[in-house]
Amino acid sequence: MPIDVRRARPASPALLPSLVGILLVVFLGLAAAVYAAWAPLMDLDQAVADWAHDLVAGDETLIDILAWAADWLGPMVLRVVLGVVVLWAVWRRAYRVAVWIAVTIPVQFLAVWGLKRLFERARPTFDDPYAVLHSYSFPSGHATAGATFSTVMVIVTLLVLRRGLLRKAVITLWIALGLAAGLDRIFLGVHFLSDVVAGFALGTAIPLALWWLIMRPVFAVEEPERPAIAGTGRRQVGVVLNPVKVGDVEGFKARVSEAAARHGWAEPVFLETTVDDPGAAQAAEALEGEADLVIVAGGDGTVREACGELARSGTSVGIVPLGTGNLLARNLSLPLHLVDAIDNAFTGQDRAVDLVRLQIDGAEDTTTFLVMAGLGFDAAIMTGTNEDLKKKVGWLAYVVSGARQLFRFGRVRVQISVDDGEFVRRRALTVVVGNVGFLQGGLPLLPDAQIDDGEIDVVAIAPPHKFAFLSVGLRLFTRRKRTDERLDRMTGRTVVIRADRPTPMQLDGDPIGEHTELRATVEPGVLLLRVPR
C-alpha cells in the first residue's frame, strides 16, 4: 500500500511556513553577524572553541572517537543513506516522498558550497590542533547535512511508524545522530559554535521548506466522501474501543468523530470495553443501536471478542489495529497507522471472511477466533510474556519469553484429525490452527491459508529435539512448503487436536489456560470486514 503523506500533515497550514521562517531568521542573523565580524559573537565563538579544545586535550581515545564520528556522520555518508531511502520510497510507491528527498540532497549541498565561498570564513586555529582543514568554515557542512538527515528521517518515521514508544525512540535516534554530526566539529576544533548553529538552522529549513512546497497540493485536497457499502442506509456507526490500547481516549474519539463528519456519517456512539466485558457486549449494544458500521479499536483479542458477536449480522466491521501483533490487520493488508485505519473503516470495501468456531475440552459453550489458535510452545510463550515489558518494547517481549520457554517447555504427544479422518500422532512442540497464514515479519507459518477460502489450516511442529527447532525455523523463514513429521501441514473444514496432558492454549495471541482437546470448525464468509479499495 502506498504511503499516505497526510500522516505528516501539520496541524495548522501555517505551522511549516512559520517554522521555516524562524529557522531562516536564525540563519540570516548569524550570517549577518559573521559577515560583519560582530565582536560579541566572535568572542563567544572563540571562548567556546577554546573550552572545547581544552576539554579534549590529552584524551587520545576521545579524539579517535570524534574523528570516527566525523567520518561516519559526514555529509557524503549521510547523503548515501538518504539515497537509499529514496530507492525505498520508490519501491513503496511513495513517489512524492522520493522526489522530495532527491531534491533536498543537491539543494542542501549547493547551498553549503555557495555560502562557504561567499563568506570565506577561516576555521579556528590552535597551537596543537587535532585536525587541520584548509576549506572555509561558515556554515558547517557536517551540521547542515546532519540536520537535513535528521529532518528527513524524522518525517519518514512519522509516515511509517504509528504513535508509541518505538516511534519516539527512533525519532530520538535520528535527532541524536544529527546533533552529533554537528557538535563533533566543535570538539575537533574545525568549526566555531556559530558555524554549527547556522548549519543546524539551514539544514532543517531546507527539507521542511521543500516538504511544504512539494506536499502542499496533497495537503490542500480533502479525500472525497464515499458512501457506505453495507448497511441500512441510516449511516449509523458504533465504535467498540479498548481504552487500554487506545491510550488517549478523548483524542481518539475526536479523530473518529471528525472522520465520520467528513465522510457523511452520524455522530459515532462510543462503547468502551472492560475487563469483565472485553468486546462482545459492546458489539451487541452497537447492533441493538442499528449501527450500519461497527469500528473495533484494540488488539487482536478485542477484535476477536467483538467480531464473534458481529458475525452473521450483515454489518460492516472496520478494524483500527492497536495491539502488539495485529496479525489480522497484517494478513489483510489493513492500515496500521491510526488515521489511515479510521479512514479505511469509513471508505473501504467489504470483504466476506471466515470465522472459526472453537470448542474446548468437549464443553457445550464455544468461542471464536479470526487469526490463529495454538497449543503448546506458542501458547507457553504468550502465557509467559511479561505484560509490562510488552507495553515498553512491543513484540520483542515475545522474543524474550520464547527464549525462556525454549528451555523450559517440553514436547507434547498429540493426536490430530482433519474432517473426522484418522488421527495422526505427533510428539509436537506446538500445533497451530490458522485462519490466516503469516506471522510477524511476514513469516509464512501456513503459506496457503486464506481467510476467505472456507477452510482452516493446521501446522504441527515436531522436531526430534529442541535444537532441531532451529532447522524447522529456517524452513519457515525460507518459505519451503515441503512437509514431513518435523513440519506437517493439513487443511480441512474441521480439526480436532488432543493432547496427552493439560497443555497451554492461546487464541489470537491471548492465553486461555491449559486444556487437552480443541475442536475447530470453519464458518465461511460470516463476517464483513472493511479492507482497502
mmCIF file of N, CA and C in Angstrom, residues 132-239:
data_model
loop_
_atom_site.group_PDB
_atom_site.id
_atom_site.type_symbol
_atom_site.label_atom_id
_atom_site.label_comp_id
_atom_site.label_asym_id
_atom_site.label_seq_id
_atom_site.Cartn_x
_atom_site.Cartn_y
_atom_site.Cartn_z
ATOM 1 N N VAL A 132 43.326 19.557 10.919
ATOM 2 C CA VAL A 132 43.603 20.773 10.159
ATOM 3 C C VAL A 132 42.891 20.676 8.820
ATOM 4 N N LEU A 133 41.990 21.636 8.557
ATOM 5 C CA LEU A 133 41.272 21.706 7.288
ATOM 6 C C LEU A 133 41.533 23.071 6.662
ATOM 7 N N HIS A 134 41.668 23.116 5.371
ATOM 8 C CA HIS A 134 42.006 24.365 4.689
ATOM 9 C C HIS A 134 40.821 24.961 3.941
ATOM 10 N N SER A 135 39.653 24.338 4.062
ATOM 11 C CA SER A 135 38.453 24.888 3.427
ATOM 12 C C SER A 135 37.812 25.922 4.345
ATOM 13 N N TYR A 136 36.725 26.511 3.889
ATOM 14 C CA TYR A 136 36.076 27.576 4.656
ATOM 15 C C TYR A 136 35.156 26.992 5.731
ATOM 16 N N SER A 137 34.781 27.861 6.688
ATOM 17 C CA SER A 137 34.166 27.386 7.921
ATOM 18 C C SER A 137 32.661 27.606 8.010
ATOM 19 N N PHE A 138 32.135 28.656 7.378
ATOM 20 C CA PHE A 138 30.720 29.015 7.595
ATOM 21 C C PHE A 138 29.895 28.761 6.341
ATOM 22 N N PRO A 139 28.776 28.043 6.476
ATOM 23 C CA PRO A 139 28.303 27.284 7.641
ATOM 24 C C PRO A 139 28.930 25.896 7.653
ATOM 25 N N SER A 140 28.777 25.190 8.757
ATOM 26 C CA SER A 140 29.337 23.848 8.865
ATOM 27 C C SER A 140 28.601 22.883 7.938
ATOM 28 N N GLY A 141 29.358 22.256 7.032
ATOM 29 C CA GLY A 141 28.748 21.275 6.127
ATOM 30 C C GLY A 141 28.246 20.047 6.869
ATOM 31 N N HIS A 142 29.009 19.623 7.893
ATOM 32 C CA HIS A 142 28.583 18.468 8.685
ATOM 33 C C HIS A 142 27.282 18.758 9.428
ATOM 34 N N ALA A 143 27.195 19.950 10.042
ATOM 35 C CA ALA A 143 25.988 20.294 10.790
ATOM 36 C C ALA A 143 24.788 20.423 9.864
ATOM 37 N N THR A 144 24.997 21.037 8.699
ATOM 38 C CA THR A 144 23.891 21.190 7.750
ATOM 39 C C THR A 144 23.417 19.832 7.252
ATOM 40 N N ALA A 145 24.366 18.970 6.868
ATOM 41 C CA ALA A 145 23.995 17.639 6.391
ATOM 42 C C ALA A 145 23.342 16.821 7.500
ATOM 43 N N GLY A 146 23.861 16.936 8.732
ATOM 44 C CA GLY A 146 23.278 16.211 9.861
ATOM 45 C C GLY A 146 21.857 16.641 10.150
ATOM 46 N N ALA A 147 21.600 17.956 10.094
ATOM 47 C CA ALA A 147 20.246 18.453 10.346
ATOM 48 C C ALA A 147 19.295 18.023 9.237
ATOM 49 N N THR A 148 19.766 18.066 7.989
ATOM 50 C CA THR A 148 18.932 17.621 6.871
ATOM 51 C C THR A 148 18.601 16.139 7.001
ATOM 52 N N PHE A 149 19.608 15.337 7.324
ATOM 53 C CA PHE A 149 19.398 13.904 7.517
ATOM 54 C C PHE A 149 18.375 13.656 8.614
ATOM 55 N N SER A 150 18.539 14.315 9.759
ATOM 56 C CA SER A 150 17.618 14.112 10.882
ATOM 57 C C SER A 150 16.198 14.510 10.505
ATOM 58 N N THR A 151 16.044 15.649 9.840
ATOM 59 C CA THR A 151 14.710 16.131 9.482
ATOM 60 C C THR A 151 14.017 15.175 8.525
ATOM 61 N N VAL A 152 14.752 14.730 7.517
ATOM 62 C CA VAL A 152 14.173 13.787 6.552
ATOM 63 C C VAL A 152 13.774 12.489 7.244
ATOM 64 N N MET A 153 14.674 11.948 8.068
ATOM 65 C CA MET A 153 14.392 10.663 8.696
ATOM 66 C C MET A 153 13.270 10.759 9.727
ATOM 67 N N VAL A 154 13.155 11.893 10.405
ATOM 68 C CA VAL A 154 12.050 12.070 11.351
ATOM 69 C C VAL A 154 10.722 12.059 10.604
ATOM 70 N N ILE A 155 10.643 12.771 9.477
ATOM 71 C CA ILE A 155 9.398 12.810 8.714
ATOM 72 C C ILE A 155 9.074 11.429 8.149
ATOM 73 N N VAL A 156 10.086 10.725 7.642
ATOM 74 C CA VAL A 156 9.854 9.371 7.130
ATOM 75 C C VAL A 156 9.353 8.465 8.249
ATOM 76 N N THR A 157 9.922 8.616 9.440
ATOM 77 C CA THR A 157 9.472 7.816 10.583
ATOM 78 C C THR A 157 8.021 8.112 10.930
ATOM 79 N N LEU A 158 7.625 9.380 10.862
ATOM 80 C CA LEU A 158 6.230 9.736 11.111
ATOM 81 C C LEU A 158 5.304 9.082 10.090
ATOM 82 N N LEU A 159 5.813 8.859 8.884
ATOM 83 C CA LEU A 159 5.000 8.272 7.834
ATOM 84 C C LEU A 159 4.817 6.765 7.996
ATOM 85 N N VAL A 160 5.818 6.088 8.565
ATOM 86 C CA VAL A 160 5.791 4.619 8.552
ATOM 87 C C VAL A 160 5.538 3.988 9.913
ATOM 88 N N LEU A 161 5.741 4.723 10.990
ATOM 89 C CA LEU A 161 5.513 4.154 12.320
ATOM 90 C C LEU A 161 4.368 4.880 13.003
ATOM 91 N N ARG A 162 3.519 4.123 13.685
ATOM 92 C CA ARG A 162 2.424 4.741 14.404
ATOM 93 C C ARG A 162 2.921 5.241 15.762
ATOM 94 N N ARG A 163 2.063 5.997 16.438
ATOM 95 C CA ARG A 163 2.418 6.555 17.743
ATOM 96 C C ARG A 163 2.793 5.445 18.716
ATOM 97 N N GLY A 164 3.796 5.722 19.535
ATOM 98 C CA GLY A 164 4.197 4.740 20.523
ATOM 99 C C GLY A 164 5.655 4.896 20.897
ATOM 100 N N LEU A 165 6.099 4.027 21.799
ATOM 101 C CA LEU A 165 7.455 4.107 22.314
ATOM 102 C C LEU A 165 8.483 3.895 21.218
ATOM 103 N N LEU A 166 8.203 2.953 20.303
ATOM 104 C CA LEU A 166 9.163 2.682 19.235
ATOM 105 C C LEU A 166 9.379 3.913 18.372
ATOM 106 N N ARG A 167 8.301 4.576 17.980
ATOM 107 C CA ARG A 167 8.449 5.767 17.139
ATOM 108 C C ARG A 167 9.213 6.861 17.869
ATOM 109 N N LYS A 168 8.940 7.058 19.135
ATOM 110 C CA LYS A 168 9.669 8.071 19.913
ATOM 111 C C LYS A 168 11.158 7.735 19.979
ATOM 112 N N ALA A 169 11.466 6.442 20.168
ATOM 113 C CA ALA A 169 12.872 6.025 20.262
ATOM 114 C C ALA A 169 13.593 6.240 18.945
ATOM 115 N N VAL A 170 12.946 5.904 17.827
ATOM 116 C CA VAL A 170 13.580 6.062 16.516
ATOM 117 C C VAL A 170 13.798 7.534 16.203
ATOM 118 N N ILE A 171 12.807 8.366 16.494
ATOM 119 C CA ILE A 171 12.948 9.802 16.246
ATOM 120 C C ILE A 171 14.071 10.378 17.094
ATOM 121 N N THR A 172 14.157 9.950 18.349
ATOM 122 C CA THR A 172 15.243 10.414 19.223
ATOM 123 C C THR A 172 16.604 10.028 18.654
ATOM 124 N N LEU A 173 16.694 8.831 18.095
ATOM 125 C CA LEU A 173 17.957 8.383 17.489
ATOM 126 C C LEU A 173 18.347 9.281 16.322
ATOM 127 N N TRP A 174 17.395 9.576 15.416
ATOM 128 C CA TRP A 174 17.731 10.430 14.267
ATOM 129 C C TRP A 174 18.191 11.812 14.713
ATOM 130 N N ILE A 175 17.521 12.388 15.689
ATOM 131 C CA ILE A 175 17.904 13.720 16.175
ATOM 132 C C ILE A 175 19.282 13.677 16.815
ATOM 133 N N ALA A 176 19.540 12.620 17.586
ATOM 134 C CA ALA A 176 20.848 12.483 18.238
ATOM 135 C C ALA A 176 21.968 12.376 17.207
ATOM 136 N N LEU A 177 21.741 11.625 16.145
ATOM 137 C CA LEU A 177 22.765 11.494 15.104
ATOM 138 C C LEU A 177 23.020 12.825 14.417
ATOM 139 N N GLY A 178 21.964 13.575 14.151
ATOM 140 C CA GLY A 178 22.138 14.876 13.523
ATOM 141 C C GLY A 178 22.901 15.844 14.411
ATOM 142 N N LEU A 179 22.562 15.862 15.694
ATOM 143 C CA LEU A 179 23.285 16.733 16.635
ATOM 144 C C LEU A 179 24.745 16.317 16.747
ATOM 145 N N ALA A 180 24.985 15.011 16.808
ATOM 146 C CA ALA A 180 26.361 14.525 16.930
ATOM 147 C C ALA A 180 27.198 14.920 15.718
ATOM 148 N N ALA A 181 26.585 14.883 14.528
ATOM 149 C CA ALA A 181 27.321 15.231 13.312
ATOM 150 C C ALA A 181 27.830 16.661 13.359
ATOM 151 N N GLY A 182 27.055 17.574 13.978
ATOM 152 C CA GLY A 182 27.481 18.969 14.045
ATOM 153 C C GLY A 182 28.352 19.289 15.242
ATOM 154 N N LEU A 183 27.940 18.849 16.435
ATOM 155 C CA LEU A 183 28.685 19.174 17.653
ATOM 156 C C LEU A 183 30.075 18.561 17.644
ATOM 157 N N ASP A 184 30.219 17.431 16.982
ATOM 158 C CA ASP A 184 31.521 16.789 16.840
ATOM 159 C C ASP A 184 32.555 17.748 16.260
ATOM 160 N N ARG A 185 32.126 18.636 15.368
ATOM 161 C CA ARG A 185 33.052 19.554 14.689
ATOM 162 C C ARG A 185 33.616 20.605 15.633
ATOM 163 N N ILE A 186 32.820 20.986 16.638
ATOM 164 C CA ILE A 186 33.324 21.964 17.620
ATOM 165 C C ILE A 186 34.429 21.343 18.461
ATOM 166 N N PHE A 187 34.226 20.111 18.907
ATOM 167 C CA PHE A 187 35.204 19.464 19.778
ATOM 168 C C PHE A 187 36.450 19.016 19.012
ATOM 169 N N LEU A 188 36.318 18.836 17.704
ATOM 170 C CA LEU A 188 37.509 18.568 16.889
ATOM 171 C C LEU A 188 38.279 19.839 16.571
ATOM 172 N N GLY A 189 37.668 20.981 16.874
ATOM 173 C CA GLY A 189 38.341 22.254 16.662
ATOM 174 C C GLY A 189 38.358 22.732 15.221
ATOM 175 N N VAL A 190 37.397 22.314 14.406
ATOM 176 C CA VAL A 190 37.392 22.725 12.999
ATOM 177 C C VAL A 190 36.219 23.638 12.666
ATOM 178 N N HIS A 191 35.361 23.922 13.665
ATOM 179 C CA HIS A 191 34.248 24.837 13.431
ATOM 180 C C HIS A 191 33.978 25.642 14.690
ATOM 181 N N PHE A 192 33.485 26.861 14.484
ATOM 182 C CA PHE A 192 33.002 27.681 15.585
ATOM 183 C C PHE A 192 31.552 27.310 15.894
ATOM 184 N N LEU A 193 31.116 27.730 17.087
ATOM 185 C CA LEU A 193 29.740 27.468 17.503
ATOM 186 C C LEU A 193 28.739 28.031 16.500
ATOM 187 N N SER A 194 28.957 29.264 16.026
ATOM 188 C CA SER A 194 28.010 29.881 15.094
ATOM 189 C C SER A 194 27.964 29.134 13.761
ATOM 190 N N ASP A 195 29.085 28.537 13.350
ATOM 191 C CA ASP A 195 29.071 27.729 12.123
ATOM 192 C C ASP A 195 28.097 26.559 12.255
ATOM 193 N N VAL A 196 28.152 25.913 13.417
ATOM 194 C CA VAL A 196 27.335 24.717 13.644
ATOM 195 C C VAL A 196 25.866 25.078 13.821
ATOM 196 N N VAL A 197 25.582 26.105 14.629
ATOM 197 C CA VAL A 197 24.187 26.509 14.844
ATOM 198 C C VAL A 197 23.564 26.970 13.534
ATOM 199 N N ALA A 198 24.312 27.736 12.749
ATOM 200 C CA ALA A 198 23.798 28.175 11.442
ATOM 201 C C ALA A 198 23.561 26.970 10.536
ATOM 202 N N GLY A 199 24.450 25.985 10.591
ATOM 203 C CA GLY A 199 24.264 24.775 9.799
ATOM 204 C C GLY A 199 23.018 24.012 10.212
ATOM 205 N N PHE A 200 22.787 23.911 11.529
ATOM 206 C CA PHE A 200 21.575 23.239 12.007
ATOM 207 C C PHE A 200 20.324 23.949 11.487
ATOM 208 N N ALA A 201 20.317 25.290 11.585
ATOM 209 C CA ALA A 201 19.146 26.051 11.152
ATOM 210 C C ALA A 201 18.909 25.887 9.651
ATOM 211 N N LEU A 202 19.973 26.023 8.862
ATOM 212 C CA LEU A 202 19.838 25.905 7.412
ATOM 213 C C LEU A 202 19.471 24.480 7.000
ATOM 214 N N GLY A 203 20.134 23.494 7.616
ATOM 215 C CA GLY A 203 19.887 22.105 7.261
ATOM 216 C C GLY A 203 18.496 21.628 7.621
ATOM 217 N N THR A 204 17.864 22.262 8.607
ATOM 218 C CA THR A 204 16.479 21.925 8.953
ATOM 219 C C THR A 204 15.494 22.677 8.077
ATOM 220 N N ALA A 205 15.803 23.922 7.774
ATOM 221 C CA ALA A 205 14.893 24.754 6.980
ATOM 222 C C ALA A 205 14.729 24.235 5.563
ATOM 223 N N ILE A 206 15.810 23.747 4.950
ATOM 224 C CA ILE A 206 15.741 23.324 3.546
ATOM 225 C C ILE A 206 14.769 22.164 3.344
ATOM 226 N N PRO A 207 14.896 21.039 4.058
ATOM 227 C CA PRO A 207 13.928 19.945 3.837
ATOM 228 C C PRO A 207 12.509 20.298 4.247
ATOM 229 N N LEU A 208 12.350 21.102 5.310
ATOM 230 C CA LEU A 208 10.999 21.490 5.711
ATOM 231 C C LEU A 208 10.344 22.374 4.661
ATOM 232 N N ALA A 209 11.107 23.308 4.094
ATOM 233 C CA ALA A 209 10.556 24.185 3.060
ATOM 234 C C ALA A 209 10.170 23.385 1.818
ATOM 235 N N LEU A 210 11.028 22.454 1.421
ATOM 236 C CA LEU A 210 10.737 21.636 0.247
ATOM 237 C C LEU A 210 9.562 20.687 0.512
ATOM 238 N N TRP A 211 9.475 20.154 1.724
ATOM 239 C CA TRP A 211 8.338 19.306 2.086
ATOM 240 C C TRP A 211 7.036 20.083 1.940
ATOM 241 N N TRP A 212 7.039 21.314 2.432
ATOM 242 C CA TRP A 212 5.845 22.157 2.361
ATOM 243 C C TRP A 212 5.475 22.455 0.910
ATOM 244 N N LEU A 213 6.463 22.784 0.083
ATOM 245 C CA LEU A 213 6.198 23.121 -1.316
ATOM 246 C C LEU A 213 5.715 21.914 -2.114
ATOM 247 N N ILE A 214 6.364 20.765 -1.914
ATOM 248 C CA ILE A 214 6.034 19.581 -2.714
ATOM 249 C C ILE A 214 4.747 18.920 -2.245
ATOM 250 N N MET A 215 4.498 18.943 -0.936
ATOM 251 C CA MET A 215 3.317 18.252 -0.405
ATOM 252 C C MET A 215 2.100 19.155 -0.255
ATOM 253 N N ARG A 216 2.245 20.453 -0.443
ATOM 254 C CA ARG A 216 1.115 21.359 -0.238
ATOM 255 C C ARG A 216 -0.091 21.011 -1.101
ATOM 256 N N PRO A 217 0.092 20.625 -2.363
ATOM 257 C CA PRO A 217 -1.091 20.242 -3.148
ATOM 258 C C PRO A 217 -1.838 19.035 -2.555
ATOM 259 N N VAL A 218 -1.085 18.094 -1.960
ATOM 260 C CA VAL A 218 -1.729 16.923 -1.354
ATOM 261 C C VAL A 218 -2.463 17.324 -0.083
ATOM 262 N N PHE A 219 -1.821 18.153 0.735
ATOM 263 C CA PHE A 219 -2.434 18.576 1.987
ATOM 264 C C PHE A 219 -3.704 19.395 1.745
ATOM 265 N N ALA A 220 -3.737 20.114 0.627
ATOM 266 C CA ALA A 220 -4.864 21.004 0.354
ATOM 267 C C ALA A 220 -6.093 20.259 -0.139
ATOM 268 N N VAL A 221 -5.920 19.012 -0.593
ATOM 269 C CA VAL A 221 -7.029 18.253 -1.161
ATOM 270 C C VAL A 221 -7.619 17.343 -0.100
ATOM 271 N N GLU A 222 -8.858 17.502 0.203
ATOM 272 C CA GLU A 222 -9.544 16.613 1.138
ATOM 273 C C GLU A 222 -10.002 15.365 0.400
ATOM 274 N N GLU A 223 -9.938 14.222 1.051
ATOM 275 C CA GLU A 223 -10.390 12.975 0.433
ATOM 276 C C GLU A 223 -11.887 13.043 0.182
ATOM 277 N N PRO A 224 -12.343 12.715 -1.027
ATOM 278 C CA PRO A 224 -13.773 12.781 -1.316
ATOM 279 C C PRO A 224 -14.563 11.787 -0.473
ATOM 280 N N GLU A 225 -15.774 12.192 -0.178
ATOM 281 C CA GLU A 225 -16.628 11.306 0.600
ATOM 282 C C GLU A 225 -17.050 10.108 -0.239
ATOM 283 N N ARG A 226 -17.143 8.962 0.425
ATOM 284 C CA ARG A 226 -17.606 7.755 -0.250
ATOM 285 C C ARG A 226 -18.725 7.157 0.573
ATOM 286 N N PRO A 227 -19.759 6.690 -0.054
ATOM 287 C CA PRO A 227 -20.874 6.136 0.714
ATOM 288 C C PRO A 227 -20.511 4.801 1.319
ATOM 289 N N ALA A 228 -21.203 4.441 2.375
ATOM 290 C CA ALA A 228 -21.029 3.111 2.949
ATOM 291 C C ALA A 228 -21.508 2.071 1.962
ATOM 292 N N ILE A 229 -20.868 0.906 1.993
ATOM 293 C CA ILE A 229 -21.220 -0.148 1.044
ATOM 294 C C ILE A 229 -22.322 -1.026 1.606
ATOM 295 N N ALA A 230 -22.220 -1.335 2.919
ATOM 296 C CA ALA A 230 -23.205 -2.232 3.513
ATOM 297 C C ALA A 230 -23.982 -1.498 4.578
ATOM 298 N N GLY A 231 -25.168 -1.980 4.900
ATOM 299 C CA GLY A 231 -25.931 -1.413 5.988
ATOM 300 C C GLY A 231 -27.307 -0.963 5.541
ATOM 301 N N THR A 232 -28.023 -0.349 6.440
ATOM 302 C CA THR A 232 -29.406 0.031 6.186
ATOM 303 C C THR A 232 -29.524 1.345 5.458
ATOM 304 N N GLY A 233 -28.453 2.117 5.384
ATOM 305 C CA GLY A 233 -28.513 3.413 4.730
ATOM 306 C C GLY A 233 -28.689 4.547 5.717
ATOM 307 N N ARG A 234 -28.920 4.236 7.018
ATOM 308 C CA ARG A 234 -29.059 5.298 8.007
ATOM 309 C C ARG A 234 -27.703 5.819 8.458
ATOM 310 N N ARG A 235 -26.627 5.129 8.057
ATOM 311 C CA ARG A 235 -25.259 5.592 8.261
ATOM 312 C C ARG A 235 -24.950 5.839 9.733
ATOM 313 N N GLN A 236 -25.385 4.914 10.560
ATOM 314 C CA GLN A 236 -25.068 4.976 11.977
ATOM 315 C C GLN A 236 -23.782 4.179 12.222
ATOM 316 N N VAL A 237 -22.933 4.663 13.123
ATOM 317 C CA VAL A 237 -21.667 3.990 13.395
ATOM 318 C C VAL A 237 -21.478 3.832 14.902
ATOM 319 N N GLY A 238 -21.150 2.611 15.283
ATOM 320 C CA GLY A 238 -20.787 2.333 16.665
ATOM 321 C C GLY A 238 -19.304 2.024 16.747
ATOM 322 N N VAL A 239 -18.664 2.449 17.815
ATOM 323 C CA VAL A 239 -17.216 2.269 17.968
ATOM 324 C C VAL A 239 -16.936 1.506 19.254
#
